[in-house]
Tab-separated table of C-alpha atoms in Angstrom:
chain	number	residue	atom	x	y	z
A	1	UNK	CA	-84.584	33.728	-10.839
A	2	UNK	CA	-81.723	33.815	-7.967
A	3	UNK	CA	-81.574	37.740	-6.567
A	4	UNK	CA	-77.446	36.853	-7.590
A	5	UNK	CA	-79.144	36.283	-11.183
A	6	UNK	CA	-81.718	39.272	-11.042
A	7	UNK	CA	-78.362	41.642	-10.122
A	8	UNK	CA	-76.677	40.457	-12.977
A	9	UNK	CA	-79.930	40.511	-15.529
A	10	UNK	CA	-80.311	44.029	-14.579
A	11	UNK	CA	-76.655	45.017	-14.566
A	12	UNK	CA	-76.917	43.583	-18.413
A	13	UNK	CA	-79.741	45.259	-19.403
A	14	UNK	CA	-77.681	48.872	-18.032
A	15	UNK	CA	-74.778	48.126	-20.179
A	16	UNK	CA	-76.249	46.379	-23.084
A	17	UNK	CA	-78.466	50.111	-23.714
A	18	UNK	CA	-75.473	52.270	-23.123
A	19	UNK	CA	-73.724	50.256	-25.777
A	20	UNK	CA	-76.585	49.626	-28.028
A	21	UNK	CA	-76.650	53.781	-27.666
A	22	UNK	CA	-73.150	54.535	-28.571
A	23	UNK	CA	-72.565	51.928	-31.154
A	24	UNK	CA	-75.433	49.905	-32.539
A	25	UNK	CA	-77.070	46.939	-31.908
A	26	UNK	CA	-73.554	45.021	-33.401
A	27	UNK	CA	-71.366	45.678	-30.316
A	28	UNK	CA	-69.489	42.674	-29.464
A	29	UNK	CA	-71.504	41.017	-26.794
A	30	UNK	CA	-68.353	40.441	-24.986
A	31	UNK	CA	-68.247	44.427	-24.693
A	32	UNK	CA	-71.321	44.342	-23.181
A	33	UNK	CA	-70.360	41.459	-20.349
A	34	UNK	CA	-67.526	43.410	-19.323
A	35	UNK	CA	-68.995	46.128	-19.082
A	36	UNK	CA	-71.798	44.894	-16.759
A	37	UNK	CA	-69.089	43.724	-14.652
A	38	UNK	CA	-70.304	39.830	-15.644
A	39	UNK	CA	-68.958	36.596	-17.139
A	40	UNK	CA	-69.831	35.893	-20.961
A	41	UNK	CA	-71.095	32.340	-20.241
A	42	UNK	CA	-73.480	34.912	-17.775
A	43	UNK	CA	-74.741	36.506	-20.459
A	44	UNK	CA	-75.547	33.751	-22.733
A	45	UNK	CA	-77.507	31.809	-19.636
A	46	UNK	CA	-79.402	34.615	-18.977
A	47	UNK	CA	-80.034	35.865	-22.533
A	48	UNK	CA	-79.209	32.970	-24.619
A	49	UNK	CA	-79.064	35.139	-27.724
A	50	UNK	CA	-77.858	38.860	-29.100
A	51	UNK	CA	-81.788	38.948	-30.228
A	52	UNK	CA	-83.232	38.034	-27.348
A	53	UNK	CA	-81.294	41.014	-25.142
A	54	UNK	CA	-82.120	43.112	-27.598
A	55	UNK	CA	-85.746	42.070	-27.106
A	56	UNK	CA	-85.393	42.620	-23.060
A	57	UNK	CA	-83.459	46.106	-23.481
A	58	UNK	CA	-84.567	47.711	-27.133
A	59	UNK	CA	-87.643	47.069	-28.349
A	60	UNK	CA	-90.120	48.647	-26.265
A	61	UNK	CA	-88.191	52.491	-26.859
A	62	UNK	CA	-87.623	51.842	-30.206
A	63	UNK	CA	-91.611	50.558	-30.688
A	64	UNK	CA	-92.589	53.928	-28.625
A	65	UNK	CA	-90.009	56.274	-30.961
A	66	UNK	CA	-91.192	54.974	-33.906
A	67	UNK	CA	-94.666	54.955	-33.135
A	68	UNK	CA	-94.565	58.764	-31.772
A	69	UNK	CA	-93.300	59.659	-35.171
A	70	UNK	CA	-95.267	57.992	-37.806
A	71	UNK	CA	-98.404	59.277	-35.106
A	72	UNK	CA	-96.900	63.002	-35.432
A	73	UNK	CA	-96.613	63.178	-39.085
A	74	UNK	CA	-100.195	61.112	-39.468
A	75	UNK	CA	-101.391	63.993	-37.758
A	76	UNK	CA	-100.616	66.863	-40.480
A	77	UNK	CA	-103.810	68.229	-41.853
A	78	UNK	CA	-101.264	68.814	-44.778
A	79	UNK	CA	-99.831	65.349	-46.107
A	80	UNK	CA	-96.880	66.475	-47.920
A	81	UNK	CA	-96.152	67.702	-44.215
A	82	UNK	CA	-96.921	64.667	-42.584
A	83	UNK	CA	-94.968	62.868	-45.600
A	84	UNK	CA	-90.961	65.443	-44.395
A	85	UNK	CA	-92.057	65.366	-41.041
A	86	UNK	CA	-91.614	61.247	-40.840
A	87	UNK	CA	-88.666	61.359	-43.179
A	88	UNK	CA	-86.210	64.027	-41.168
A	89	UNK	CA	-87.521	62.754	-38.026
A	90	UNK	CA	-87.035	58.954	-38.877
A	91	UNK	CA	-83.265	60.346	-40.415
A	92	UNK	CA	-83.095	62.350	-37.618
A	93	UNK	CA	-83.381	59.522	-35.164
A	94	UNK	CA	-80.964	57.366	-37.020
A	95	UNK	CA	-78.523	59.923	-36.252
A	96	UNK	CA	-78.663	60.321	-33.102
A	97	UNK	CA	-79.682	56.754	-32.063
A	98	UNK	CA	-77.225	54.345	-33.428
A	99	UNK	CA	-79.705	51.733	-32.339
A	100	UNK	CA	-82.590	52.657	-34.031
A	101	UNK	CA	-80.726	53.090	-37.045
A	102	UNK	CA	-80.555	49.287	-36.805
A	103	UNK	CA	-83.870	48.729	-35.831
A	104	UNK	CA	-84.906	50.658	-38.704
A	105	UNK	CA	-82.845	48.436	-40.999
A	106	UNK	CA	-84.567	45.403	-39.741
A	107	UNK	CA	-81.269	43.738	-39.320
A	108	UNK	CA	-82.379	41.221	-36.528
A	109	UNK	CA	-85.044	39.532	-37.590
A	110	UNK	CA	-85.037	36.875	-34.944
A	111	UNK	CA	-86.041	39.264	-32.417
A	112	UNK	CA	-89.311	38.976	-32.602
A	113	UNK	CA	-90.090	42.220	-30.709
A	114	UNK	CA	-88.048	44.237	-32.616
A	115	UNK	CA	-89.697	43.300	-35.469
A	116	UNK	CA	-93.374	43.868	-34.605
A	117	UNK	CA	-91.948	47.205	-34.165
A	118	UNK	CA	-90.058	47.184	-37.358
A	119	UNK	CA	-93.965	45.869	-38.671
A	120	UNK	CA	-95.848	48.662	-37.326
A	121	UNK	CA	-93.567	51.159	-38.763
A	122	UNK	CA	-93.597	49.933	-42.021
A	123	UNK	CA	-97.370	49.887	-42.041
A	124	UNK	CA	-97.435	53.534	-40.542
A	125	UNK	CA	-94.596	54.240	-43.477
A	126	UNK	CA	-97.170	52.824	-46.261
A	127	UNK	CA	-100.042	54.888	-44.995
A	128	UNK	CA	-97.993	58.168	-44.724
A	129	UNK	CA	-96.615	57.653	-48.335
A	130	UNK	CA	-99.815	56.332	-49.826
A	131	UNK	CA	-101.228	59.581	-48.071
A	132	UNK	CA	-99.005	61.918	-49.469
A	133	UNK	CA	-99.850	60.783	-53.415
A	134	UNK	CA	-103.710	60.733	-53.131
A	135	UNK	CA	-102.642	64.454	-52.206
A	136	UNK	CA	-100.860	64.921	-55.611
A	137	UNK	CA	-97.731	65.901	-53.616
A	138	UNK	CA	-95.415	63.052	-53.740
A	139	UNK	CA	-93.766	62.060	-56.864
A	140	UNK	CA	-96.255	59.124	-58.415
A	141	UNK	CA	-93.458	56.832	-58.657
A	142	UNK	CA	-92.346	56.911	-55.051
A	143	UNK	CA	-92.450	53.961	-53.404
A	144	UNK	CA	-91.849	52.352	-50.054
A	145	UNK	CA	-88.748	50.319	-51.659
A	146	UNK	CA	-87.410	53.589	-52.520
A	147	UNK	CA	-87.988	54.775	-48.425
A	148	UNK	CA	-86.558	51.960	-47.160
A	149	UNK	CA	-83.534	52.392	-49.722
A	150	UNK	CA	-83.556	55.886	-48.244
A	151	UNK	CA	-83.191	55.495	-44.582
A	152	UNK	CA	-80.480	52.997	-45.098
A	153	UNK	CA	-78.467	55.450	-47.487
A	154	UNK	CA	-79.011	57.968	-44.104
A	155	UNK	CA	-78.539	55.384	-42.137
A	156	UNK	CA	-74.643	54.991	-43.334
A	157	UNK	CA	-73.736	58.610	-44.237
A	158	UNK	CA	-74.994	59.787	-40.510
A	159	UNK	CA	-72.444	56.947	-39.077
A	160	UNK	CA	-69.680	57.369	-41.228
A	161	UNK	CA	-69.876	62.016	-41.006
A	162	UNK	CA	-70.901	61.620	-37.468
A	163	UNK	CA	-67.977	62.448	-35.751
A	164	UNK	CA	-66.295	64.872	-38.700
A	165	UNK	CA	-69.228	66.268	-40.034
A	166	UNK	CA	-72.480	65.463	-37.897
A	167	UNK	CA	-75.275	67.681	-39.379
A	168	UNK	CA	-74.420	66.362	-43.208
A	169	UNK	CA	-77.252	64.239	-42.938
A	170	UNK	CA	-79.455	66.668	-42.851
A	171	UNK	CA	-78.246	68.289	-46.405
A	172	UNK	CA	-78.807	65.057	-47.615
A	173	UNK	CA	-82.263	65.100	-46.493
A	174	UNK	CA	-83.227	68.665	-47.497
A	175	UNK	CA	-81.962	67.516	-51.409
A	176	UNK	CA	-84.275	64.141	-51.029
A	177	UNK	CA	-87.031	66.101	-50.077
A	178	UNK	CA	-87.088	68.672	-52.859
A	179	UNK	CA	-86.380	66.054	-55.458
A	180	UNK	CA	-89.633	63.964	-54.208
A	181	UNK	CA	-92.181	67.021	-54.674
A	182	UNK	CA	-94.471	65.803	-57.300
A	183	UNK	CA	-93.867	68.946	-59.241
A	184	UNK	CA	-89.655	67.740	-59.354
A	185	UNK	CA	-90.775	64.684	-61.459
A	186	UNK	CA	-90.099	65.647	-64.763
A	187	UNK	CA	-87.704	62.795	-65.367
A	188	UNK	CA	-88.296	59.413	-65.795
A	189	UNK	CA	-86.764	56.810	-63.247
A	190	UNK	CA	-84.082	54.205	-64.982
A	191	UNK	CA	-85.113	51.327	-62.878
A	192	UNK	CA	-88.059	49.320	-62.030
A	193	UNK	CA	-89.196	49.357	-58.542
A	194	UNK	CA	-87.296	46.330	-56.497
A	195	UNK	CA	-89.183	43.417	-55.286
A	196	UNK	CA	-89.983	42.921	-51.486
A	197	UNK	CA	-86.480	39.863	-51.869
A	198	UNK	CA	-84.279	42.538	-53.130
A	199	UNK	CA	-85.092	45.069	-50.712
A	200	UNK	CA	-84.242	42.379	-48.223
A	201	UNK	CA	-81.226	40.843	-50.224
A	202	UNK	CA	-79.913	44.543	-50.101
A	203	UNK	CA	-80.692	45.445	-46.189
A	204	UNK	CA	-78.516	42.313	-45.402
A	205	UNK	CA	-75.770	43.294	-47.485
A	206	UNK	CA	-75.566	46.860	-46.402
A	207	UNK	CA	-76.098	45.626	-42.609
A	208	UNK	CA	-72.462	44.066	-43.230
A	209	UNK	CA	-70.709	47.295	-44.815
């Protein structure tokens, strides 16, 4: 690559993660050119694709947050412990990290990176969860549909409260948590547990709300 290239790659890269940061991975990727101070035709030669700078600027944080935080709560001698410790720090994340709220959601799936992280978590997610019932202290009929379903009902309240009400997440999260004891399961649920297609069907339509 030209060092006129490598100047504008790396200017890129700078304003595509302050954007990603503020916003989500959906800013316009004009935004993100004019911001760097570059052409869009620049862009698209040097990136080709929204996925593939998202690749280059995202996935390697996101990979390392996620993994620090399915490590932490893995860690808990006590699993119910290790079980709220990955929830409010995964919601927690979301809220403060428009970008890994999107990650999270798996809403890119053509970034390949991105989604070996998105992989990883979920495995991490299963082992926590499956952890937490073969301690008795997770509701029996939790399941990972129902996390997933979780983070992206966080996922959407922390965006739309976070400039009028920024900590109402974390209400939210307290009430989840108390209703997921296994001692709090004294009803039974009115729905079957989704299939892995309409978890996904349902990710795609709430990444367009």
């Amino acid at each position: 690559m030209r060092a006129d290239a490598q100047r504008n790659a790396e200017k890129l890269r700078a304003a595509a993660a302050e954007l990603f940061q503020e916003r989500g991975l959906q800013v316009p990727l004009k935004e993100i050119a004019r911001r760097a101070g570059v052409s869009h035709g620049t862009l698209y030669n040097l990136f080709g694709t929204r996925e593939a700078l998202i690749d280059a600027v995202v996935a390697e944080g996101a990979a390392r947050r996620l993994d620090e935080v399915a490590q932490q709560a893995l860690s808990h001698d006590d699993a119910w412990q290790g079980f709220a410790h990955y929830v409010e720090r995964l919601c927690e994340l979301q809220a403060t990290d428009p970008a890994v709220a999107d990650v999270v959601g798996g809403r890119y799936p053509d970034a390949e990176r991105l989604m070996a992280a998105c992989g990883r978590s979920m495995e991490a997610a299963r082992r926590i969860v499956r952890r937490a019932h073969e301690a008795g202290a997770l509701r029996p009929d939790f399941t990972n549909a129902d996390l997933v379903f979780a983070f992206a009902a966080n996922a959407l309240l922390a965006r739309a409260t976070a400039a009028a009400a920024p900590d109402a997440w974390r209400r939210q999260v307290a009430y989840l948590l108390d209703g997921l004891r296994a001692e709090a399961a004294r009803t039974p649920l009115p729905a079957s547990q989704p299939t892995e297609g309409q978890v996904r069907e349902a990710l795609r339509g709430l990444g367009e709300v």
